[in-house]
Every structure is written in structure tokens, then in C-alpha cells.
Tab-separated table of C-alpha atoms and ligand atoms in Angstrom:
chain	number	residue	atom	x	y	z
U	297	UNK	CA	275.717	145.676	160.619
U	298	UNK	CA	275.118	146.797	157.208
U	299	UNK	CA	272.497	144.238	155.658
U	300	UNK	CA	274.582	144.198	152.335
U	301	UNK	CA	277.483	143.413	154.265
U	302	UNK	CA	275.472	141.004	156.849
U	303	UNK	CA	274.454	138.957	154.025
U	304	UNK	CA	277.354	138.551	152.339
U	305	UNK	CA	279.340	137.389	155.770
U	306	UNK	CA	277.244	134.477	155.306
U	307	UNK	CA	277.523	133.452	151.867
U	308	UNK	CA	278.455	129.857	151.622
U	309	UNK	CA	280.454	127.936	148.836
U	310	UNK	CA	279.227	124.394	147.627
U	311	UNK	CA	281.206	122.014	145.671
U	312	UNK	CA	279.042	120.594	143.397
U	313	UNK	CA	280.172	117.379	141.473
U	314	UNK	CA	278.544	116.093	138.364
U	315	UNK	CA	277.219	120.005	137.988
U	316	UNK	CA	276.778	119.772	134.311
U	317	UNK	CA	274.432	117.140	134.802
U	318	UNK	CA	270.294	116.394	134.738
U	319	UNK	CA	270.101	116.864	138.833
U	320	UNK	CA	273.244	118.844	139.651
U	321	UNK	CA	272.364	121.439	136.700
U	322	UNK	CA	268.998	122.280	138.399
U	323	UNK	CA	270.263	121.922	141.675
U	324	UNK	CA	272.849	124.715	141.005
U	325	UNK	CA	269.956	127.292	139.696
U	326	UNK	CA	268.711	126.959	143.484
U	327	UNK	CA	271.391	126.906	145.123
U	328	UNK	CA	272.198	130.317	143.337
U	329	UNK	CA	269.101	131.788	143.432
U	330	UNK	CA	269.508	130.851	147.325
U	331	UNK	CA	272.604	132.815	147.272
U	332	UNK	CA	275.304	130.355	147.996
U	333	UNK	CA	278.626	130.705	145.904
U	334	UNK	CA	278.882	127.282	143.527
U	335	UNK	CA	282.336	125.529	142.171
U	336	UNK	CA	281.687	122.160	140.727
U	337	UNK	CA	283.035	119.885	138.319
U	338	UNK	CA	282.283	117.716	135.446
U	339	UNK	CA	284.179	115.454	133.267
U	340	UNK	CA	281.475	115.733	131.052
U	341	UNK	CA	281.104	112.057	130.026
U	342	UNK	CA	277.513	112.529	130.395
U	343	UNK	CA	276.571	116.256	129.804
U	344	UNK	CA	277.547	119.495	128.038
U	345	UNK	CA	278.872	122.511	129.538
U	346	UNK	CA	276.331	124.076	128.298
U	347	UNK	CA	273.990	123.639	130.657
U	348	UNK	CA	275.718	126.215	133.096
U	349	UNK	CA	275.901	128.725	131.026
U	350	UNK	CA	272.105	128.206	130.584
U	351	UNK	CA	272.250	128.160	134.376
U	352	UNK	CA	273.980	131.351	134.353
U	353	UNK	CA	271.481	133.059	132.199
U	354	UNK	CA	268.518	131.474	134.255
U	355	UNK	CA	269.885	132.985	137.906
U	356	UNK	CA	272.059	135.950	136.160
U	357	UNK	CA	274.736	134.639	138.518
U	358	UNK	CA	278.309	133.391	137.748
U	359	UNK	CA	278.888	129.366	138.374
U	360	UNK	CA	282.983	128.327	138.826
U	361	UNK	CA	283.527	125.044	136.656
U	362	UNK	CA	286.511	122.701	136.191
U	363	UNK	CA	286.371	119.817	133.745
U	364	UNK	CA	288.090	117.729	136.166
U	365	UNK	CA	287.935	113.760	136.798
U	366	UNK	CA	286.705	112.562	140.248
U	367	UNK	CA	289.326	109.987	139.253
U	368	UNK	CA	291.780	112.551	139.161
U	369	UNK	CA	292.384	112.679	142.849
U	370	UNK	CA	295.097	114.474	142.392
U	371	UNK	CA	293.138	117.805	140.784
U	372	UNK	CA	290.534	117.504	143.255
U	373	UNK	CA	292.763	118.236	145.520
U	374	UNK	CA	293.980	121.173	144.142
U	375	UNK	CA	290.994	122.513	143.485
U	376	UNK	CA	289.758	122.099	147.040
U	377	UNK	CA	292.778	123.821	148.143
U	378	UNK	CA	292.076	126.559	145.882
U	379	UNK	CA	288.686	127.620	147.147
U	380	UNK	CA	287.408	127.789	150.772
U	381	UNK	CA	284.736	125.056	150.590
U	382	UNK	CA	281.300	124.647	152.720
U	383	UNK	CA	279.433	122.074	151.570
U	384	UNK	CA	279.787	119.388	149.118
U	385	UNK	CA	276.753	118.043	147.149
U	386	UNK	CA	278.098	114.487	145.352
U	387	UNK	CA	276.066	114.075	142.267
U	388	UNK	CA	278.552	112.700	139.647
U	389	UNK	CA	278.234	109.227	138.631
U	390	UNK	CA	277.671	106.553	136.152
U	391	UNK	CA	273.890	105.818	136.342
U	392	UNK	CA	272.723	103.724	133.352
U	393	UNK	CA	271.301	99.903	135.647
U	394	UNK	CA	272.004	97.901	132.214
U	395	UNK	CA	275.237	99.398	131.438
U	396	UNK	CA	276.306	98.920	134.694
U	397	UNK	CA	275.440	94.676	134.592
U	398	UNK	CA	277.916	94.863	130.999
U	399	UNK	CA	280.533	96.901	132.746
U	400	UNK	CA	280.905	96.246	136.116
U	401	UNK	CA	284.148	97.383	136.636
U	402	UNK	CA	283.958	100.639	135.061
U	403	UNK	CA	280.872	101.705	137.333
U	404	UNK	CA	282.712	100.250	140.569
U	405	UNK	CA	285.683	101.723	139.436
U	406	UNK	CA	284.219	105.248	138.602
U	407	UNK	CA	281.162	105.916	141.096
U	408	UNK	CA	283.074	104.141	144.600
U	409	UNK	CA	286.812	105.525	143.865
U	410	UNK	CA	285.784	108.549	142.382
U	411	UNK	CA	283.758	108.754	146.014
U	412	UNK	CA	286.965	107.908	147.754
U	413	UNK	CA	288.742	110.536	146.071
U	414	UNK	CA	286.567	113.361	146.870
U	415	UNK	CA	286.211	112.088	150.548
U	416	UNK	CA	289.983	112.554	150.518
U	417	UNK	CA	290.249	116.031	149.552
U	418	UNK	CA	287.533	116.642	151.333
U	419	UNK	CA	289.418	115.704	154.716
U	420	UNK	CA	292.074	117.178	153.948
U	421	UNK	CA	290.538	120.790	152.872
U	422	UNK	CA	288.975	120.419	156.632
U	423	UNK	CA	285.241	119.764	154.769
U	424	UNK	CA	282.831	117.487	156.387
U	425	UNK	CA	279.457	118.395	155.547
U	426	UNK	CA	278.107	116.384	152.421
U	427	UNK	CA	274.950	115.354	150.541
U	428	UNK	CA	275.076	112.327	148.647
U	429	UNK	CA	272.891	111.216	145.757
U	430	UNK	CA	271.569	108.423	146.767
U	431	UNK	CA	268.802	106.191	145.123
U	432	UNK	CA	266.037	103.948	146.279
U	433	UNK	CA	267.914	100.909	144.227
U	434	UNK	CA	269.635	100.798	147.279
U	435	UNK	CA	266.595	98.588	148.527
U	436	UNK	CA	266.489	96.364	146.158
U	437	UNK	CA	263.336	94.544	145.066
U	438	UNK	CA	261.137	95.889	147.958
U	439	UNK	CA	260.087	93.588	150.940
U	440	UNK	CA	256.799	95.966	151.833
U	441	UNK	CA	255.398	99.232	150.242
U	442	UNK	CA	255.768	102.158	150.981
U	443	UNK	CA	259.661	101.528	151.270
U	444	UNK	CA	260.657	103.362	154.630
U	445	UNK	CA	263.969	104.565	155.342
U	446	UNK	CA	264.180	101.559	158.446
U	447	UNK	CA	263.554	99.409	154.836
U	448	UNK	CA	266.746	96.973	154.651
U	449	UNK	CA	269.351	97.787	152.244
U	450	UNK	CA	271.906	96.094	150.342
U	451	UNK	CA	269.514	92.926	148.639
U	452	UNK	CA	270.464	95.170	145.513
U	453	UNK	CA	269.598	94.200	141.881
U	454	UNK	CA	272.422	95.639	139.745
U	455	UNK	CA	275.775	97.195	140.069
U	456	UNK	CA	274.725	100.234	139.610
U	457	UNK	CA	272.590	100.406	142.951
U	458	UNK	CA	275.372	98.377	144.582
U	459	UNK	CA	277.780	101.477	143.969
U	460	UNK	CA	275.128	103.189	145.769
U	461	UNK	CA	274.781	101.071	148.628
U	462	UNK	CA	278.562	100.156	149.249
U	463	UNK	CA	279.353	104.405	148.872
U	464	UNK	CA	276.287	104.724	151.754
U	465	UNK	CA	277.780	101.443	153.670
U	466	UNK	CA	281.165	103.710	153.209
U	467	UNK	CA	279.879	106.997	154.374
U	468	UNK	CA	278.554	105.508	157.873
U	469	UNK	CA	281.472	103.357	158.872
U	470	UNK	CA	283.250	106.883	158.230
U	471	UNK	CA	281.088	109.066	160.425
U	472	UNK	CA	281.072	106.013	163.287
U	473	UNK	CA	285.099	106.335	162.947
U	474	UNK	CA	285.132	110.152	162.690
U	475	UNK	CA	283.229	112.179	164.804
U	476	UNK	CA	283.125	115.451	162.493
U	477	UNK	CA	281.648	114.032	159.375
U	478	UNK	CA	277.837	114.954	159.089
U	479	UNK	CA	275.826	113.176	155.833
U	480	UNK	CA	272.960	112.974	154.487
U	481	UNK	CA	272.184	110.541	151.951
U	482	UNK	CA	269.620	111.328	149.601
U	483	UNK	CA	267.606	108.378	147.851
U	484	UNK	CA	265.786	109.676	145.335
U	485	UNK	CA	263.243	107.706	143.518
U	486	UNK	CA	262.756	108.625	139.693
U	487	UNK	CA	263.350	112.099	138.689
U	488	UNK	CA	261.700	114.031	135.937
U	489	UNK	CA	260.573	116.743	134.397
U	490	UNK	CA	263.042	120.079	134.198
U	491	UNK	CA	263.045	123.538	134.436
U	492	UNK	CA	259.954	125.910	133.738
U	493	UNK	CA	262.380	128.301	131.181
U	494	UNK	CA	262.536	125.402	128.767
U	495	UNK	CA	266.913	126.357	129.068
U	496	UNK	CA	267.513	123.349	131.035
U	497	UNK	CA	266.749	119.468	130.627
U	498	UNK	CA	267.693	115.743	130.747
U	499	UNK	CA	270.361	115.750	128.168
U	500	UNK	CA	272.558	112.822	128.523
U	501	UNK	CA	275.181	112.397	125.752
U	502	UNK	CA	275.207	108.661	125.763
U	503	UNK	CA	271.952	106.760	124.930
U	504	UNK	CA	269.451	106.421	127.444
U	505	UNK	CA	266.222	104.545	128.466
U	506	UNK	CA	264.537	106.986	131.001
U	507	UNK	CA	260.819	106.937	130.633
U	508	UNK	CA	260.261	110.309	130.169
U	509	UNK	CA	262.638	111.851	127.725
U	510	UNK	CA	262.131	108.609	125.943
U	511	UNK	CA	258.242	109.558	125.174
U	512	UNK	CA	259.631	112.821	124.531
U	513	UNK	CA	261.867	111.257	121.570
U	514	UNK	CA	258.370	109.352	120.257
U	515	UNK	CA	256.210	112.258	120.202
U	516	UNK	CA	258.159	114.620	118.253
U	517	UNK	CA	258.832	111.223	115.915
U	518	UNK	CA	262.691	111.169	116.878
U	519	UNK	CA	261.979	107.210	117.577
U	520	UNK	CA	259.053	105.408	116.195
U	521	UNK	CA	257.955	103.729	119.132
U	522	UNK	CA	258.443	103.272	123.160
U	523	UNK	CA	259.513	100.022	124.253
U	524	UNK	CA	257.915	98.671	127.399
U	525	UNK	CA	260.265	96.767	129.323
U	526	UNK	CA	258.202	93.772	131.147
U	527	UNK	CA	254.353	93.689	130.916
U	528	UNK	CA	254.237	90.971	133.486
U	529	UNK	CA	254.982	92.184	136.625
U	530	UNK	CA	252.985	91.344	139.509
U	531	UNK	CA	251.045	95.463	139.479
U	532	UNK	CA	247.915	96.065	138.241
U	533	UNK	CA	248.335	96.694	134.426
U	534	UNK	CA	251.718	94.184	134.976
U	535	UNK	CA	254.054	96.930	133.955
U	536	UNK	CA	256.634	99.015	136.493
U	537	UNK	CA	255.010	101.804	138.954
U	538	UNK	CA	257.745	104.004	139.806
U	539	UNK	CA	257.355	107.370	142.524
U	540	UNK	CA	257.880	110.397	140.117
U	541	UNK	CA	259.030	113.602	141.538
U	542	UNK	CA	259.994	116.659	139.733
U	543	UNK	CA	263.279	117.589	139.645
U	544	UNK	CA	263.034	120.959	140.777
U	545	UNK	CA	261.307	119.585	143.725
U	546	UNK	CA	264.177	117.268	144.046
U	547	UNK	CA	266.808	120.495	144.199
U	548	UNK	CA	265.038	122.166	146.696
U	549	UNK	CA	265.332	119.264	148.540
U	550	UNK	CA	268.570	119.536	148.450
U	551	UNK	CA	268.886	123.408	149.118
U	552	UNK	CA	266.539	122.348	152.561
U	553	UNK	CA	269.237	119.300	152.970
U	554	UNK	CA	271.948	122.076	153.697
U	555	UNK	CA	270.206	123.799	156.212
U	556	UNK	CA	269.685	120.937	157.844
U	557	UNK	CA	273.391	120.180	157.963
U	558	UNK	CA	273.836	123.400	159.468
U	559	UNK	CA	271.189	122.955	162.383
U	560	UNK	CA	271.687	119.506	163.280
U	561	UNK	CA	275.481	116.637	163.535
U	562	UNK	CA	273.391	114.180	161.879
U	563	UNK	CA	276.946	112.074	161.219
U	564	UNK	CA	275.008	109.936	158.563
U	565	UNK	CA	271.355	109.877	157.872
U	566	UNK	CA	269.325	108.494	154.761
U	567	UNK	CA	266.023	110.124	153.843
U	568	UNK	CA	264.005	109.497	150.773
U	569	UNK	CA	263.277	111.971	148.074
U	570	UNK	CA	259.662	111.007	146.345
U	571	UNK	CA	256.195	111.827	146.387
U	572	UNK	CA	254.559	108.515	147.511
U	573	UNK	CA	252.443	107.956	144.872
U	574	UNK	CA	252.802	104.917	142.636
U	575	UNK	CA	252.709	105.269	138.387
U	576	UNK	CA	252.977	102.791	136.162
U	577	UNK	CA	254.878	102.749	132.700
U	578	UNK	CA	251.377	102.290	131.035
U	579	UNK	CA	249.651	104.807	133.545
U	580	UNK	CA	252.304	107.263	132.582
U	581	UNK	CA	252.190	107.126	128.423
U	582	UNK	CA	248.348	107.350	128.789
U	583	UNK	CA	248.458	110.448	131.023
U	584	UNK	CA	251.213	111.673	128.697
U	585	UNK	CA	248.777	111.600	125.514
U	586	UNK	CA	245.998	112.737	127.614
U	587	UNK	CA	247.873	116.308	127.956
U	588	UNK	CA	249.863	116.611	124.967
U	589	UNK	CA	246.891	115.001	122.494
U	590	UNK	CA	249.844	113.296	120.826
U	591	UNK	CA	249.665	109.121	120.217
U	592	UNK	CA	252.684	107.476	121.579
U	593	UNK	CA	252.564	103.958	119.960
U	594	UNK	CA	254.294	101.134	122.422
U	595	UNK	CA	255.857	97.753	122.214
U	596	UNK	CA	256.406	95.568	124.619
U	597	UNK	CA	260.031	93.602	125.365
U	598	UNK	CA	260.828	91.426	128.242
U	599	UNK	CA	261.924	92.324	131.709
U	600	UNK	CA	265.449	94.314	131.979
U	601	UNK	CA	268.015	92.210	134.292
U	602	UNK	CA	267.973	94.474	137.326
U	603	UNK	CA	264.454	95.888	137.087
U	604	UNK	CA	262.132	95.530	139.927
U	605	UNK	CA	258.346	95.865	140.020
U	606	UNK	CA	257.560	98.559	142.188
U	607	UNK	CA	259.233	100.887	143.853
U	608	UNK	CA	257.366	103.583	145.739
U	609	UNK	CA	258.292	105.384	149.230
U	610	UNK	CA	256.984	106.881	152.302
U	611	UNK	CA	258.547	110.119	151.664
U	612	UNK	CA	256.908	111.369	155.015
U	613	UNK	CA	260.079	111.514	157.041
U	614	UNK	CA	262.316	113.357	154.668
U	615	UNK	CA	259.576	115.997	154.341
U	616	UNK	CA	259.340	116.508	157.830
U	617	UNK	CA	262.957	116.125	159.122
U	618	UNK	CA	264.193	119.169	155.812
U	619	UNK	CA	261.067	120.718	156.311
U	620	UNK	CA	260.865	120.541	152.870
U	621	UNK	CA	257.441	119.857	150.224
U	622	UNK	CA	257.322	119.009	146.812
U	623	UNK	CA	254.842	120.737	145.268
U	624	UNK	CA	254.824	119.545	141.643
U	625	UNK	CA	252.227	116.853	140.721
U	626	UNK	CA	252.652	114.015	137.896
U	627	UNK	CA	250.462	116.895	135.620
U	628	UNK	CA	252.839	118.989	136.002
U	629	UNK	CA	255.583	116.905	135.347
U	630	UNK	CA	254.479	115.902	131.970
U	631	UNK	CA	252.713	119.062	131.299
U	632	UNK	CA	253.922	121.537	128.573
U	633	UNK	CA	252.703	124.325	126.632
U	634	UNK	CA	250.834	121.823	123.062
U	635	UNK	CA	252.059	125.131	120.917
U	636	UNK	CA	255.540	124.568	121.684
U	637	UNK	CA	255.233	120.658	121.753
U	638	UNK	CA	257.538	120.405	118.492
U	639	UNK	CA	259.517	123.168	118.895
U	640	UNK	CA	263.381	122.157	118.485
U	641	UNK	CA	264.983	123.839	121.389
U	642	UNK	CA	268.537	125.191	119.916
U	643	UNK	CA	270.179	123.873	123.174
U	644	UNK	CA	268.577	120.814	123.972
U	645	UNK	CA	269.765	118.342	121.655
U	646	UNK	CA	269.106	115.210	123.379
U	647	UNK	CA	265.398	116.269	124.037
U	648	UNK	CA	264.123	118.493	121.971
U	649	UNK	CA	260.673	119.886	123.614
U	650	UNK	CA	260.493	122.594	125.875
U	651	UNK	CA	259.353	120.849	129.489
U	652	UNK	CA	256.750	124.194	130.169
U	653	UNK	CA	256.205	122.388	133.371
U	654	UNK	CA	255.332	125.128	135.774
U	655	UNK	CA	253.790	128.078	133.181
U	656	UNK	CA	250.303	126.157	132.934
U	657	UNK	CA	249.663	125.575	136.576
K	243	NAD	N1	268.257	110.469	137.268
K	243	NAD	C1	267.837	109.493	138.025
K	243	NAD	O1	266.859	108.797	137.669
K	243	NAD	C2	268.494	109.199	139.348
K	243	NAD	C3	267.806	108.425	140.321
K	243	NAD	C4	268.434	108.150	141.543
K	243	NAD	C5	269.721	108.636	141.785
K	243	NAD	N2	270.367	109.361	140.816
K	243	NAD	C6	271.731	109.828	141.103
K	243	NAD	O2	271.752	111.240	141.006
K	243	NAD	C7	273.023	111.678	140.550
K	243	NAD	C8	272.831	112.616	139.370
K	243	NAD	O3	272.120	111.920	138.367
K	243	NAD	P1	271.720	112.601	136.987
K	243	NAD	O4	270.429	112.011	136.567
K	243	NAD	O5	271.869	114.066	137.079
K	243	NAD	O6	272.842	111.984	136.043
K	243	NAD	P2	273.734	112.714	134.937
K	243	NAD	O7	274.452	111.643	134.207
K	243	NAD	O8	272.915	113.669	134.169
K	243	NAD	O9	274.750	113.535	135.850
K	243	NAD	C9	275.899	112.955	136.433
K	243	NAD	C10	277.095	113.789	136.010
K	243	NAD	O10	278.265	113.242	136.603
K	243	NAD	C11	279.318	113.320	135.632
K	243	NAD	N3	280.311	112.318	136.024
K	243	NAD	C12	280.180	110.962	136.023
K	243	NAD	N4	281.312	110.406	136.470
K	243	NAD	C13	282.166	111.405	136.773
K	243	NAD	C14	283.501	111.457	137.273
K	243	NAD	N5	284.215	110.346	137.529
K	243	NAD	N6	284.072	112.666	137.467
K	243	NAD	C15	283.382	113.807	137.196
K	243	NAD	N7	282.145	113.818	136.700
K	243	NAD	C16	281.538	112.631	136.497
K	243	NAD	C17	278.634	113.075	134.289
K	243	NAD	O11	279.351	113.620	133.204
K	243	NAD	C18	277.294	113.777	134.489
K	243	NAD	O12	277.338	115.123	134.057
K	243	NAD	C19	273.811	110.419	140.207
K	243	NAD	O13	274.644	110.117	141.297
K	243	NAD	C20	272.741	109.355	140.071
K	243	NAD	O14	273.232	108.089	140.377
K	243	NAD	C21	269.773	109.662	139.627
């Protein structure tokens, strides 16, 4: 067969949800550059459009988007009948932990019926292959370290991570009832970092307390100080240690989490996303001014309800069973080129710096 013509026989569509977002935007630019076909959707309560047409510049490659409402069951459905749909990656959700202990409804309401929805239209487009975004809240404050996937789950600290745990709790009894489904749940651990063009980055619309964009806002003087949340935890400087990983590392996980669905009926399988290495909040703002020269003056507050000490992983399984590396270290992550440091990028509002992560390395 013609190779032009071989290749595009097996083009495959994914249905991304939450595409406009931090992950899903990123995600998207490999999945293109991978050469599968993307359609995904946003309501855009936490993200611009913007950031696909920045994708589209980044991969020269056209992305389909609706501004559609997972809650909208009823235009999910026509949009599933509309295309002729692979894959679905499940990204969109409410994510904010202290938000989440305010509003409980709203985040049950919006991250476990919006699931339902799309599970719907999903069955009845005849699509069963699906990664969800998972997270490692789903194990609560940790009973050992490195948290295993054979860690219990469902000891959860805040709503947020129970969304997560009662949509994975969903997702199983649904592949034991129905043999076809095949799903892997992906828990990540904490994302950062963005793409090495400087086009694409965290830029949430409604406030946030991430770590890292946070220190972003503090060194180019956007917010006069970080606020440490806890200094007495039971680590060794008593503040958080979290298990960074780059979020391009974290798409191709994704990409590798495909192929993987192709090659294997896993019906439902959880595998952790994270590097294995432990950082804490002080670690990180010290490394931070190490590479960028610039002071980031700190505070500390008391705990946040819902926060737990550590969380770091054994990411050895999901490595092996995608066959998949990351190959970004924390350096990298908060690396970025000091002469662009306070450079306003014109389409980053929420951030501001260009994250150079890749160029220096
Ligand atoms: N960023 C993290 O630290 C982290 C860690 C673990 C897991 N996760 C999970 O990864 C996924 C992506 O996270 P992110 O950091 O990219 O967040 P994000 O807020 O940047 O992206 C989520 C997107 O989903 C959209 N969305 C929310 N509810 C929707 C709905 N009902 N219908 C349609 N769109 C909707 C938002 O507008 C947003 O663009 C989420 O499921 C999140 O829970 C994130």
C-alpha cells in the first residue's frame, strides 16, 4: 500500500475533554504531533480558547473544539454522533481541594455527573476505550511511602479527591458489569512546568494556589509574597514534599497510555504518573531562586483542611507497563531562560513568564 495512504488508514480520533485546559492543552500538542485526529471540548470555566489556537500554531495542525458542557448530556451526545470517535481522554474537571470543601455540591455535581454523561454517549457512540485523569488524592493521607498502586484508596481528604475516587470506584464496577470497557486511570501526582515554546502554560481563569505558577506571580512582583501553607508537618523542613513531574512528561504518558489500550483489554487499571522523588514547598522556592537568582520572600499560614504531608509514588509500574519515561528533572521544571524571566508573554495572562523549560538542557 501506498505509505501516504497506509498511514492515514490508521489515523485515530480522540475526544479530548477539558482540552483548553493546563494538562489537556499539552496533551493535545502530542497527541497531534503523534498524528491522531483531536475533537474535544471545553466549557471554559477554567481556561481560554486560546490555548488551542496556540496549540495549533505549535503542531501546525488543526484541533476540532466545541464549547460544550459535560453537563450538557444532551450535546455530548450529538457531538459523539457527529464524529467517529477512538479514544476518549477525560480531563475536564473542577480541581481547586479548598474550593471543593466550600462547595461540595458543585464539584460532586460537576466532576461525577459530568463523568456519567460522557460515559453515556460514550456507550452509545459504541466507544469504550478511555483514560481518566486521575490523582494520587485518591489515597488519601498515605499509610507507607512510596504510595504503590496496591496502596488503599478511598481514606480521601477532600471532596475534590473523593470525585476522583467515587468516578475510579465507578469506572471498575462498569468494566466488571461490561465486558468491552477497557480504562486506564491515570493518578498523577503534581504537575508542572509547560511547554518549551513559552505559547502554552498553567493559565487558570479563577484564582489559584498551585506552587509553581504561584512563585511565578512573586518573582515578577505580581504578589508580594508566597504563602506557605503548614510549616509543621511531620517532613524534614515540616513543610509538604510533593512528586513533581513535568507536564509534558505527563502527556506523553498519556500518548503511551493509548497504545497500551490498543495492545492490551485492561477493563480497568490504575497506574501512577510521577517521578518518585520527594520536594518540599521550602526545597522547591530555594531551588527556584537558586536558578532564576530572583528572592522569593515567604510567609507562613496554617495547614489547608485537606492537605496531607507527603505524597510521593513508586512510579515504577506505570513506567514499565506504558513503556513510557519521563525525562524532565525538577531543574528543568523550574528552569527558564533569566533574560526572558520578566518578559510579559502577550498570551499568558495568568502567568506571565515564559517556562523555557527544555531550551537550556
Ligand atoms: N493540575 C494538577 O495538579 C492535577 C493533579 C492531579 C489530577 N489532575 C486532574 O487532571 C485534569 C486536568 O487538570 P488541569 O490541571 O489541566 O485543570 P484545568 O482546570 O486547567 O483543566 C480542566 C478543564 O476542564 C474544564 N471543565 C471543567 N468542568 C467542565 C465541564 N463540566 N464541562 C466541560 N469542561 C469542563 C475547565 O474549563 C478546564 O479547562 C483534571 O481532571 C484534574 O482533576 C490535575
Amino acid at each position: 500500500m501506498c505509505p501516504v495512504l497506509s498511514k492515514m488508514s490508521k489515523q485515530k480520533t480522540v475526544f479530548v475533554t477539558g482540552g483548553t485546559g493546563y494538562i489537556g492543552s499539552h496533551c493535545i500538542v502530542d497527541l497531534l504531533n503523534e498524528g491522531y485526529e483531536v475533537i474535544t471540548i471545553d466549557n471554559l470555566t477554567n481556561s481560554r480558547s486560546g490555548a488551542l489556537r496556540r496549540v495549533e500554531e505549535i503542531t501546525g495542525k488543526k484541533v476540532t473544539f466545541y464549547q460544550c458542557d459535560l453537563l450538557d448530556g444532551e450535546t455530548v451526545h450529538k457531538i459523539f454522533a457527529k464524529h467517529k470517535i477512538d479514544y476518549v481522554i477525560h480531563f475536564a474537571a473542577m480541581k481547586a481541594v479548598g474550593e471543593s470543601m466550600q462547595f461540595p455540591l458543585i464539584y460532586y455535581k460537576n466532576n461525577v455527573i459530568g463523568t456519567i454523561n460522557l460515559i453515556e454517549a460514550m456507550k452509545a457512540n459504541n466507544v469504550y476505550q478511555m483514560v481518566f485523569s486521575s490523582s494520587c488524592t485518591v489515597y488519601g493521607d498515605p499509610e507507607h511511602l512510596p504510595i504503590t498502586e496496591d496502596h488503599p484508596t478511598g481514606a480521601v481528604t477532600n471532596v475534590y479527591g473523593r470525585t476522583k475516587y467515587l468516578i475510579e470506584e465507578m469506572l471498575k464496577d462498569l468494566s466488571r458489569a461490561e465486558e468491552k470497557w477497557n480504562i486506564i486511570a491515570l493518578r498523577y501526582f503534581n504537575p508542572v512546568g509547560a511547554h518549551p515554546s513559552g505559547r502554552l502554560g498553567e493559565d487558570p481563569t479563577k484564582n489559584f494556589t498551585n506552587l509553581m505558577p504561584y512563585i511565578g506571580q512573586v518573582a515578577i512582583g505580581k504578589k508580594p509574597n508566597l504563602t506557605i501553607f503548614g510549616s509543621d508537618y511531620d517532613t524534614p523542613d515540616g513543610t509538604g514534599v510533593r512528586d513533581y513531574i513535568h507536564v509534558m512528561d505527563l502527556a506523553s504518558g498519556h500518548v503511551s497510555a493509548l497504545t497500551k489500550l490498543d495492545q492490551e483489554h485492561l477493563k480497568f487499571k490504575p497506574l501512577n504518573l510521577g517521578l518518585g522523588h520527594g520536594i518540599s514547598v521550602l526545597e522547591f522556592v530555594k531551588e527556584f531562586e537558586r536558578l532564576t537568582k530572583v528572592h522569593i520572600p515567604y510567609e507562613f499560614a496554617g495547614r489547608r483542611i485537606g492537605d496531607v504531608a507527603t505524597l510521593v509514588c513508586d512510579g515504577s509500574r506505570g513506567m514499565k507497563e506504558l513503556k513510557w519515561q519521563p525525562t524532565r528533572s525538577f531543574q528543568v521544571m523550574c528552569k527558564y531562560r533569566c533574560s526572558q524571566l520578566f518578559s510579559i508573554h502577550p498570551f499568558i495572562s495568568g502567568f506571565h513568564l515564559y517556562w523555557d523549560c527544555l531550551a537550556l538542557i
